[in-house]
Amino acid sequence: MKRYFWMLCGFSLALLAWGFYEAVFVAPVEATMGSVYRIFYWHVPINISAEVFPYVNMIASIAFLYFRRTKQELAAKLDALAIATAEVTVLYVGLGLATGMLWGRPVWGIWWAWDARLTSFLMLFLLYVSYLLVRNFSTSSQAPVIAAVLSVFAGIDVPIVFMSIRWWRTQHPAPVLTGDGSLDPSMWPAFLWNLAAWFCWGITLVWARYAIVRREQRADARAALKALEA
């Protein structure tokens, strides 16, 4: 498995490098915003990935709740997957917010606007920060259950984030994949390369964190067994 992990890691890094090259050196300069538009080639792919991983987290969390009493080994694996995807979601949503602010300052003249898209996306970030705080600092045996409930609320927020610029009038640009924000054909290659790169890199990070959490779980189980035998 380690071999496949490192192959995926190398593949993802190569995609990130090629995506950077396409965005900076190949994609044309946008007519209205100029070179600042290039942030889009990272901002949108990161945000799309950030809206996918929460569903993996939510499904893993719900499955954990279902199996935690009947199939504890499977439940432990699902819990590890939930933790890993939550951490990657926090990273990706944070990057999405940061790149959005870097784009918004020169284009809007402000770092932040309390419109529906940005506010709902910030809420997603705060929900997952809360998730990780519960998992890392709560001493209650019910912490995984509480975190799983938070993941359900986060999953509900994702379609609100996605639909916000369709439901309400916002400062945020129109959707890229559908609607008035459609890309010029010459911009699609850079966008798609970066979308593949950031999604693959996210999977790589989830895989790495999952393996670490599983090792921690096994170490805790051995320590608990030794304590019982002592």
Short mmCIF file of C-alpha atoms in Angstrom, two decimals:
data_model
loop_
_atom_site.label_atom_id
_atom_site.label_comp_id
_atom_site.label_asym_id
_atom_site.label_seq_id
_atom_site.Cartn_x
_atom_site.Cartn_y
_atom_site.Cartn_z
CA MET A 1 0.00 0.00 0.00
CA LYS A 2 2.89 2.35 0.75
CA ARG A 3 4.08 2.01 -2.81
CA TYR A 4 0.69 3.06 -4.17
CA PHE A 5 0.53 5.95 -1.73
CA TRP A 6 3.87 7.34 -2.88
CA MET A 7 2.85 6.86 -6.52
CA LEU A 8 -0.31 8.89 -5.87
CA CYS A 9 1.72 11.50 -3.99
CA GLY A 10 4.16 11.90 -6.88
CA PHE A 11 1.34 11.97 -9.42
CA SER A 12 -0.51 14.65 -7.43
CA LEU A 13 2.60 16.82 -7.08
CA ALA A 14 3.24 16.53 -10.82
CA LEU A 15 -0.35 17.58 -11.51
CA LEU A 16 -0.01 20.55 -9.14
CA ALA A 17 3.19 21.64 -10.90
CA TRP A 18 1.62 21.29 -14.35
CA GLY A 19 -1.53 23.08 -13.21
CA PHE A 20 0.60 25.95 -11.92
CA TYR A 21 2.42 26.15 -15.26
CA GLU A 22 -0.87 26.15 -17.20
CA ALA A 23 -2.40 28.84 -14.97
CA VAL A 24 0.59 31.18 -14.92
CA PHE A 25 2.24 30.73 -18.31
CA VAL A 26 -0.34 29.27 -20.72
CA ALA A 27 -3.80 30.58 -19.80
CA PRO A 28 -4.60 33.96 -21.41
CA VAL A 29 -4.91 37.16 -19.43
CA GLU A 30 -8.55 37.90 -18.59
CA ALA A 31 -9.75 41.01 -20.42
CA THR A 32 -11.40 42.78 -17.47
CA MET A 33 -9.45 41.77 -14.37
CA GLY A 34 -6.04 41.11 -15.86
CA SER A 35 -3.56 38.75 -14.23
CA VAL A 36 -5.32 38.81 -10.85
CA TYR A 37 -7.86 36.49 -12.47
CA ARG A 38 -5.27 33.71 -12.38
CA ILE A 39 -6.13 33.18 -8.71
CA PHE A 40 -9.36 31.70 -10.07
CA TYR A 41 -7.44 28.64 -11.34
CA TRP A 42 -6.65 27.68 -7.74
CA HIS A 43 -9.63 29.20 -5.94
CA VAL A 44 -12.41 27.37 -7.80
CA PRO A 45 -10.78 23.90 -7.94
CA ILE A 46 -9.97 24.11 -4.23
CA ASN A 47 -13.54 25.14 -3.44
CA ILE A 48 -15.03 22.35 -5.53
CA SER A 49 -12.87 19.81 -3.70
CA ALA A 50 -13.79 21.44 -0.39
CA GLU A 51 -17.45 20.73 -1.16
CA VAL A 52 -16.81 17.05 -1.98
CA PHE A 53 -14.84 15.91 1.08
CA PRO A 54 -17.59 16.92 3.56
CA TYR A 55 -19.89 14.33 2.00
CA VAL A 56 -17.27 11.61 2.47
CA ASN A 57 -16.98 12.80 6.07
CA MET A 58 -20.74 12.79 6.59
CA ILE A 59 -21.26 9.32 5.08
CA ALA A 60 -18.37 7.91 7.12
CA SER A 61 -19.75 9.54 10.28
CA ILE A 62 -23.28 8.21 9.76
CA ALA A 63 -21.91 4.73 9.01
CA PHE A 64 -19.76 4.97 12.16
CA LEU A 65 -22.86 5.71 14.24
CA TYR A 66 -24.62 2.72 12.69
CA PHE A 67 -21.79 0.19 13.17
CA ARG A 68 -20.14 1.42 16.39
CA ARG A 69 -21.87 -1.17 18.60
CA THR A 70 -22.03 -4.13 16.21
CA LYS A 71 -18.83 -3.98 14.13
CA GLN A 72 -16.25 -2.08 16.13
CA GLU A 73 -13.30 -2.66 13.79
CA LEU A 74 -15.26 -1.35 10.81
CA ALA A 75 -16.52 1.54 12.93
CA ALA A 76 -12.94 2.44 13.87
CA LYS A 77 -11.94 2.55 10.20
CA LEU A 78 -14.94 4.73 9.36
CA ASP A 79 -14.10 7.03 12.26
CA ALA A 80 -10.52 7.36 11.02
CA LEU A 81 -11.80 8.24 7.55
CA ALA A 82 -14.16 10.82 9.06
CA ILE A 83 -11.31 12.46 10.99
CA ALA A 84 -9.03 12.52 7.93
CA THR A 85 -11.65 14.06 5.65
CA ALA A 86 -12.59 16.64 8.29
CA GLU A 87 -8.98 17.80 8.56
CA VAL A 88 -8.58 18.04 4.79
CA THR A 89 -11.89 19.90 4.54
CA VAL A 90 -10.68 22.50 7.06
CA LEU A 91 -7.48 22.94 5.06
CA TYR A 92 -9.27 23.26 1.72
CA VAL A 93 -12.05 25.56 2.96
CA GLY A 94 -9.39 27.72 4.63
CA LEU A 95 -7.44 27.90 1.36
CA GLY A 96 -10.66 28.69 -0.49
CA LEU A 97 -11.44 31.56 1.85
CA ALA A 98 -7.85 32.87 1.66
CA THR A 99 -7.64 32.78 -2.15
CA GLY A 100 -11.08 34.38 -2.37
CA MET A 101 -9.91 37.25 -0.17
CA LEU A 102 -6.75 37.67 -2.25
CA TRP A 103 -8.94 37.95 -5.34
CA GLY A 104 -11.58 40.16 -3.69
CA ARG A 105 -9.21 42.86 -2.44
CA PRO A 106 -8.03 44.10 -5.88
CA VAL A 107 -11.34 43.38 -7.67
CA TRP A 108 -13.94 44.50 -5.08
CA GLY A 109 -11.67 46.82 -3.11
CA ILE A 110 -12.42 44.90 0.13
CA TRP A 111 -11.10 41.72 1.71
CA TRP A 112 -14.48 40.41 2.78
CA ALA A 113 -18.19 40.84 2.06
CA TRP A 114 -20.95 39.34 4.18
CA ASP A 115 -22.88 37.92 1.26
CA ALA A 116 -24.61 34.54 1.14
CA ARG A 117 -21.81 32.58 -0.56
CA LEU A 118 -19.00 33.80 1.66
CA THR A 119 -21.02 33.57 4.87
CA SER A 120 -22.24 30.02 4.21
CA PHE A 121 -18.71 28.96 3.25
CA LEU A 122 -17.33 30.50 6.44
CA MET A 123 -20.01 28.58 8.36
CA LEU A 124 -18.74 25.35 6.77
CA PHE A 125 -15.23 26.22 7.96
CA LEU A 126 -16.42 26.93 11.52
CA LEU A 127 -18.45 23.71 11.66
CA TYR A 128 -15.40 21.65 10.80
CA VAL A 129 -13.16 23.59 13.15
CA SER A 130 -15.72 22.76 15.85
CA TYR A 131 -15.62 19.12 14.73
CA LEU A 132 -11.85 18.97 15.16
CA LEU A 133 -11.96 20.78 18.51
CA VAL A 134 -14.42 18.19 19.80
CA ARG A 135 -12.29 15.32 18.51
CA ASN A 136 -8.98 16.66 19.79
CA PHE A 137 -9.85 18.25 23.13
CA SER A 138 -13.00 16.61 24.47
CA THR A 139 -12.38 13.88 27.05
CA SER A 140 -15.93 12.55 26.79
CA SER A 141 -16.46 9.06 25.39
CA GLN A 142 -19.30 10.60 23.36
CA ALA A 143 -16.94 12.94 21.45
CA PRO A 144 -17.05 10.83 18.24
CA VAL A 145 -20.86 10.85 18.39
CA ILE A 146 -21.03 14.62 18.92
CA ALA A 147 -18.56 15.15 16.07
CA ALA A 148 -20.62 12.88 13.81
CA VAL A 149 -23.71 15.01 14.47
CA LEU A 150 -21.70 18.13 13.57
CA SER A 151 -20.68 16.47 10.30
CA VAL A 152 -24.36 16.05 9.38
CA PHE A 153 -24.96 19.78 9.90
CA ALA A 154 -21.88 20.51 7.77
CA GLY A 155 -23.22 18.24 5.04
CA ILE A 156 -26.48 20.20 5.07
CA ASP A 157 -24.52 23.45 4.69
CA VAL A 158 -22.71 22.30 1.52
CA PRO A 159 -25.74 22.54 -0.84
CA ILE A 160 -26.50 25.94 0.70
CA VAL A 161 -22.97 27.04 -0.25
CA PHE A 162 -23.42 25.64 -3.75
CA MET A 163 -26.86 27.17 -4.36
CA SER A 164 -26.33 30.49 -2.57
CA ILE A 165 -25.42 32.47 -5.70
CA ARG A 166 -28.46 30.99 -7.44
CA TRP A 167 -30.92 31.65 -4.62
CA TRP A 168 -29.75 35.12 -3.57
CA ARG A 169 -28.23 38.17 -5.21
CA THR A 170 -24.59 38.24 -4.12
CA GLN A 171 -21.33 39.99 -4.97
CA HIS A 172 -19.83 36.62 -5.82
CA PRO A 173 -19.31 35.96 -9.56
CA ALA A 174 -21.77 33.74 -11.43
CA PRO A 175 -21.18 29.96 -11.47
CA VAL A 176 -18.30 28.85 -13.65
CA LEU A 177 -19.57 25.43 -14.67
CA THR A 178 -23.14 26.60 -15.33
CA GLY A 179 -24.71 30.00 -15.82
CA ASP A 180 -23.27 33.33 -16.91
CA GLY A 181 -19.79 32.63 -15.53
CA SER A 182 -18.86 30.11 -18.24
CA LEU A 183 -15.20 30.06 -19.18
CA ASP A 184 -13.65 30.97 -22.48
CA PRO A 185 -12.52 27.73 -24.20
CA SER A 186 -8.87 28.80 -23.94
CA MET A 187 -9.16 28.87 -20.14
CA TRP A 188 -10.57 25.37 -19.68
CA PRO A 189 -7.26 23.43 -19.81
CA ALA A 190 -5.70 25.36 -16.92
CA PHE A 191 -8.91 25.05 -14.91
CA LEU A 192 -9.29 21.30 -15.47
CA TRP A 193 -5.64 20.52 -14.76
CA ASN A 194 -5.85 22.36 -11.46
CA LEU A 195 -9.18 20.74 -10.60
CA ALA A 196 -7.64 17.29 -11.08
CA ALA A 197 -4.49 18.32 -9.22
CA TRP A 198 -6.17 19.69 -6.12
CA PHE A 199 -8.65 16.82 -5.92
CA CYS A 200 -5.86 14.23 -6.21
CA TRP A 201 -3.78 16.08 -3.63
CA GLY A 202 -6.76 16.10 -1.28
CA ILE A 203 -7.13 12.32 -1.68
CA THR A 204 -3.41 11.97 -0.96
CA LEU A 205 -3.74 13.96 2.27
CA VAL A 206 -6.81 11.97 3.33
CA TRP A 207 -4.94 8.71 2.71
CA ALA A 208 -1.95 9.91 4.76
CA ARG A 209 -4.05 11.14 7.68
CA TYR A 210 -6.21 7.99 7.63
CA ALA A 211 -3.10 5.81 7.97
CA ILE A 212 -1.81 7.92 10.87
CA VAL A 213 -5.15 7.86 12.71
CA ARG A 214 -5.41 4.08 12.26
CA ARG A 215 -1.94 3.64 13.79
CA GLU A 216 -2.98 5.83 16.72
CA GLN A 217 -6.16 3.78 17.19
CA ARG A 218 -4.22 0.51 17.25
CA ALA A 219 -1.68 1.96 19.69
CA ASP A 220 -4.49 3.13 21.99
CA ALA A 221 -6.13 -0.31 21.79
CA ARG A 222 -2.86 -2.03 22.76
CA ALA A 223 -2.33 0.40 25.63
CA ALA A 224 -5.88 -0.22 26.89
CA LEU A 225 -5.35 -3.99 26.70
CA LYS A 226 -2.10 -3.77 28.66
CA ALA A 227 -3.82 -1.64 31.30
CA LEU A 228 -6.51 -4.31 31.71
CA GLU A 229 -3.91 -7.06 32.00
CA ALA A 230 -1.84 -5.16 34.58
#
